[in-house]
mmCIF file of C-alpha atoms in Angstrom:
data_model
loop_
_atom_site.group_PDB
_atom_site.id
_atom_site.type_symbol
_atom_site.label_atom_id
_atom_site.label_comp_id
_atom_site.label_asym_id
_atom_site.label_seq_id
_atom_site.Cartn_x
_atom_site.Cartn_y
_atom_site.Cartn_z
ATOM 1 C CA GLN A 1 -180.566 -171.293 -37.699
ATOM 2 C CA VAL A 2 -179.169 -168.180 -36.104
ATOM 3 C CA GLN A 3 -180.344 -165.100 -38.133
ATOM 4 C CA LEU A 4 -178.719 -161.734 -37.838
ATOM 5 C CA VAL A 5 -180.285 -158.895 -39.734
ATOM 6 C CA GLU A 6 -178.496 -155.447 -39.708
ATOM 7 C CA SER A 7 -180.218 -152.219 -40.810
ATOM 8 C CA GLY A 8 -180.129 -148.537 -40.425
ATOM 9 C CA GLY A 9 -176.911 -147.791 -42.496
ATOM 10 C CA GLY A 10 -176.865 -145.005 -45.191
ATOM 11 C CA LEU A 11 -175.067 -141.939 -46.524
ATOM 12 C CA VAL A 12 -174.303 -139.168 -44.094
ATOM 13 C CA GLN A 13 -172.002 -136.172 -44.005
ATOM 14 C CA ALA A 14 -169.036 -136.010 -41.575
ATOM 15 C CA GLY A 15 -170.178 -135.030 -38.179
ATOM 16 C CA GLY A 16 -173.508 -136.596 -38.664
ATOM 17 C CA SER A 17 -175.162 -139.494 -36.890
ATOM 18 C CA LEU A 18 -176.783 -142.932 -37.627
ATOM 19 C CA ARG A 19 -178.364 -145.598 -35.448
ATOM 20 C CA LEU A 20 -177.919 -149.011 -36.597
ATOM 21 C CA SER A 21 -180.050 -152.015 -35.406
ATOM 22 C CA CYS A 22 -179.413 -155.711 -35.395
ATOM 23 C CA SER A 23 -182.396 -158.098 -35.147
ATOM 24 C CA VAL A 24 -181.375 -161.520 -33.724
ATOM 25 C CA SER A 25 -183.342 -164.787 -34.030
ATOM 26 C CA GLY A 26 -182.700 -168.446 -33.546
ATOM 27 C CA LEU A 27 -180.900 -168.237 -30.188
ATOM 28 C CA ALA A 28 -181.463 -167.376 -26.558
ATOM 29 C CA PHE A 29 -180.501 -163.701 -27.067
ATOM 30 C CA SER A 30 -180.158 -162.733 -23.485
ATOM 31 C CA SER A 31 -177.459 -165.456 -22.876
ATOM 32 C CA TYR A 32 -174.907 -164.072 -25.414
ATOM 33 C CA VAL A 33 -172.513 -161.290 -25.304
ATOM 34 C CA MET A 34 -173.352 -159.267 -28.508
ATOM 35 C CA GLY A 35 -171.184 -156.952 -30.613
ATOM 36 C CA TRP A 36 -170.620 -154.990 -33.727
ATOM 37 C CA PHE A 37 -167.846 -155.370 -36.307
ATOM 38 C CA ARG A 38 -167.014 -153.486 -39.413
ATOM 39 C CA GLN A 39 -165.087 -153.999 -42.680
ATOM 40 C CA ALA A 40 -163.848 -151.111 -44.693
ATOM 41 C CA PRO A 41 -162.815 -151.550 -48.347
ATOM 42 C CA GLY A 42 -159.425 -153.408 -48.690
ATOM 43 C CA LYS A 43 -159.255 -154.031 -44.889
ATOM 44 C CA GLU A 44 -159.931 -156.834 -42.545
ATOM 45 C CA ARG A 45 -163.084 -156.945 -40.542
ATOM 46 C CA GLU A 46 -162.476 -155.368 -37.149
ATOM 47 C CA PHE A 47 -164.211 -155.250 -33.741
ATOM 48 C CA VAL A 48 -166.071 -152.091 -32.923
ATOM 49 C CA ALA A 49 -168.108 -152.735 -29.712
ATOM 50 C CA ALA A 50 -169.563 -155.279 -27.525
ATOM 51 C CA ILE A 51 -172.092 -155.537 -24.681
ATOM 52 C CA THR A 52 -172.459 -158.219 -22.127
ATOM 53 C CA TRP A 53 -175.471 -159.807 -20.373
ATOM 54 C CA SER A 54 -178.096 -157.206 -19.540
ATOM 55 C CA GLY A 55 -175.743 -154.539 -20.486
ATOM 56 C CA GLY A 56 -173.492 -155.137 -17.500
ATOM 57 C CA SER A 57 -170.231 -154.343 -19.301
ATOM 58 C CA ILE A 58 -169.391 -152.491 -22.570
ATOM 59 C CA TYR A 59 -166.200 -152.397 -24.624
ATOM 60 C CA TYR A 60 -165.276 -150.209 -27.510
ATOM 61 C CA THR A 61 -162.319 -150.067 -29.839
ATOM 62 C CA ASN A 62 -160.276 -146.905 -29.191
ATOM 63 C CA SER A 63 -161.136 -145.199 -32.464
ATOM 64 C CA VAL A 64 -164.841 -144.954 -31.536
ATOM 65 C CA LYS A 65 -164.705 -144.264 -27.922
ATOM 66 C CA GLY A 66 -166.760 -141.158 -27.036
ATOM 67 C CA ARG A 67 -168.573 -141.258 -30.298
ATOM 68 C CA PHE A 68 -170.388 -144.482 -30.439
ATOM 69 C CA THR A 69 -172.861 -146.104 -28.061
ATOM 70 C CA ILE A 70 -173.782 -149.844 -27.949
ATOM 71 C CA SER A 71 -176.980 -150.966 -26.266
ATOM 72 C CA ARG A 72 -179.345 -153.987 -26.236
ATOM 73 C CA ASP A 73 -182.926 -154.643 -25.739
ATOM 74 C CA ASP A 74 -183.348 -158.234 -24.560
ATOM 75 C CA ALA A 75 -187.109 -158.040 -24.855
ATOM 76 C CA LYS A 76 -186.817 -157.221 -28.591
ATOM 77 C CA ASN A 77 -183.838 -159.415 -29.232
ATOM 78 C CA THR A 78 -182.190 -156.359 -30.737
ATOM 79 C CA VAL A 79 -178.572 -154.812 -30.514
ATOM 80 C CA TYR A 80 -178.205 -151.110 -31.439
ATOM 81 C CA LEU A 81 -175.243 -148.951 -32.311
ATOM 82 C CA GLN A 82 -175.657 -145.259 -32.040
ATOM 83 C CA MET A 83 -172.987 -143.464 -34.052
ATOM 84 C CA ASN A 84 -172.282 -139.789 -33.596
ATOM 85 C CA SER A 85 -169.685 -137.423 -34.953
ATOM 86 C CA LEU A 86 -169.081 -139.698 -37.825
ATOM 87 C CA LYS A 87 -165.855 -139.534 -39.750
ATOM 88 C CA ALA A 88 -164.881 -140.520 -43.236
ATOM 89 C CA GLU A 89 -162.777 -143.264 -41.744
ATOM 90 C CA ASP A 90 -165.956 -144.811 -40.292
ATOM 91 C CA THR A 91 -167.136 -145.814 -43.770
ATOM 92 C CA ALA A 92 -167.492 -149.592 -43.802
ATOM 93 C CA VAL A 93 -170.012 -152.432 -43.891
ATOM 94 C CA TYR A 94 -171.206 -152.879 -40.397
ATOM 95 C CA TYR A 95 -172.070 -156.482 -39.015
ATOM 96 C CA CYS A 96 -173.353 -157.787 -35.703
ATOM 97 C CA ASN A 97 -172.562 -161.051 -34.124
ATOM 98 C CA ALA A 98 -172.321 -162.754 -30.896
ATOM 99 C CA VAL A 99 -168.912 -162.449 -29.095
ATOM 100 C CA ILE A 100 -167.018 -164.993 -27.246
ATOM 101 C CA PRO A 101 -166.909 -163.981 -23.590
ATOM 102 C CA GLY A 102 -163.419 -162.736 -22.594
ATOM 103 C CA THR A 103 -162.513 -162.032 -26.247
ATOM 104 C CA LEU A 104 -163.095 -159.535 -29.094
ATOM 105 C CA LYS A 105 -163.840 -162.367 -31.466
ATOM 106 C CA SER A 106 -167.040 -163.350 -33.154
ATOM 107 C CA HIS A 107 -168.913 -166.435 -31.915
ATOM 108 C CA PHE A 108 -170.798 -167.564 -35.062
ATOM 109 C CA GLY A 109 -169.080 -168.485 -38.239
ATOM 110 C CA SER A 110 -172.006 -167.164 -40.316
ATOM 111 C CA TRP A 111 -172.585 -163.509 -40.795
ATOM 112 C CA GLY A 112 -175.512 -161.420 -41.907
ATOM 113 C CA GLN A 113 -175.379 -159.222 -45.003
ATOM 114 C CA GLY A 114 -174.391 -156.181 -43.096
ATOM 115 C CA THR A 115 -175.400 -152.578 -43.538
ATOM 116 C CA GLN A 116 -173.321 -150.121 -45.458
ATOM 117 C CA VAL A 117 -172.329 -146.866 -43.698
ATOM 118 C CA THR A 118 -170.812 -144.265 -45.949
ATOM 119 C CA VAL A 119 -169.559 -140.892 -44.410
ATOM 120 C CA SER A 120 -168.756 -138.138 -46.959
ATOM 121 C CA SER A 121 -166.390 -135.338 -46.365
#
C-alpha cells in the first residue's frame, strides 16, 4: 500500500523556478533512498535526482546539475525538488519513487500520477 503523491507542477516561463513535493506513505520512509524521475512527450522515463538516507549522498543527471536541488524531510515523509533556471527541455511529467541503492532505477513498480511541469519559451 505504498502511496506516492506528487504536487507543485505548473506552467512557468524559461528561467523561472518551481518546487515539487512528493508525499510518501505506506513505508518506512527514512529507510529508503528516494528519487525523482521525469517523462517528456515521446520519450522514455528518465532519472533526474536521488537522495540517500538522511540526505547523506545526492545524485543528479548531468542535464540538471547546478539548477535542481533534491532534499528530504524524514519527519514529514516528503521529498522535494527545487528547480531553478528552468528550460523548455525540462518540460515533462515528474514522478517520485524509491530508488534501488547503488542504481539509478526505481524500486516500486507502481507509480503515482505525477505532476506536470511545462516551461514556455
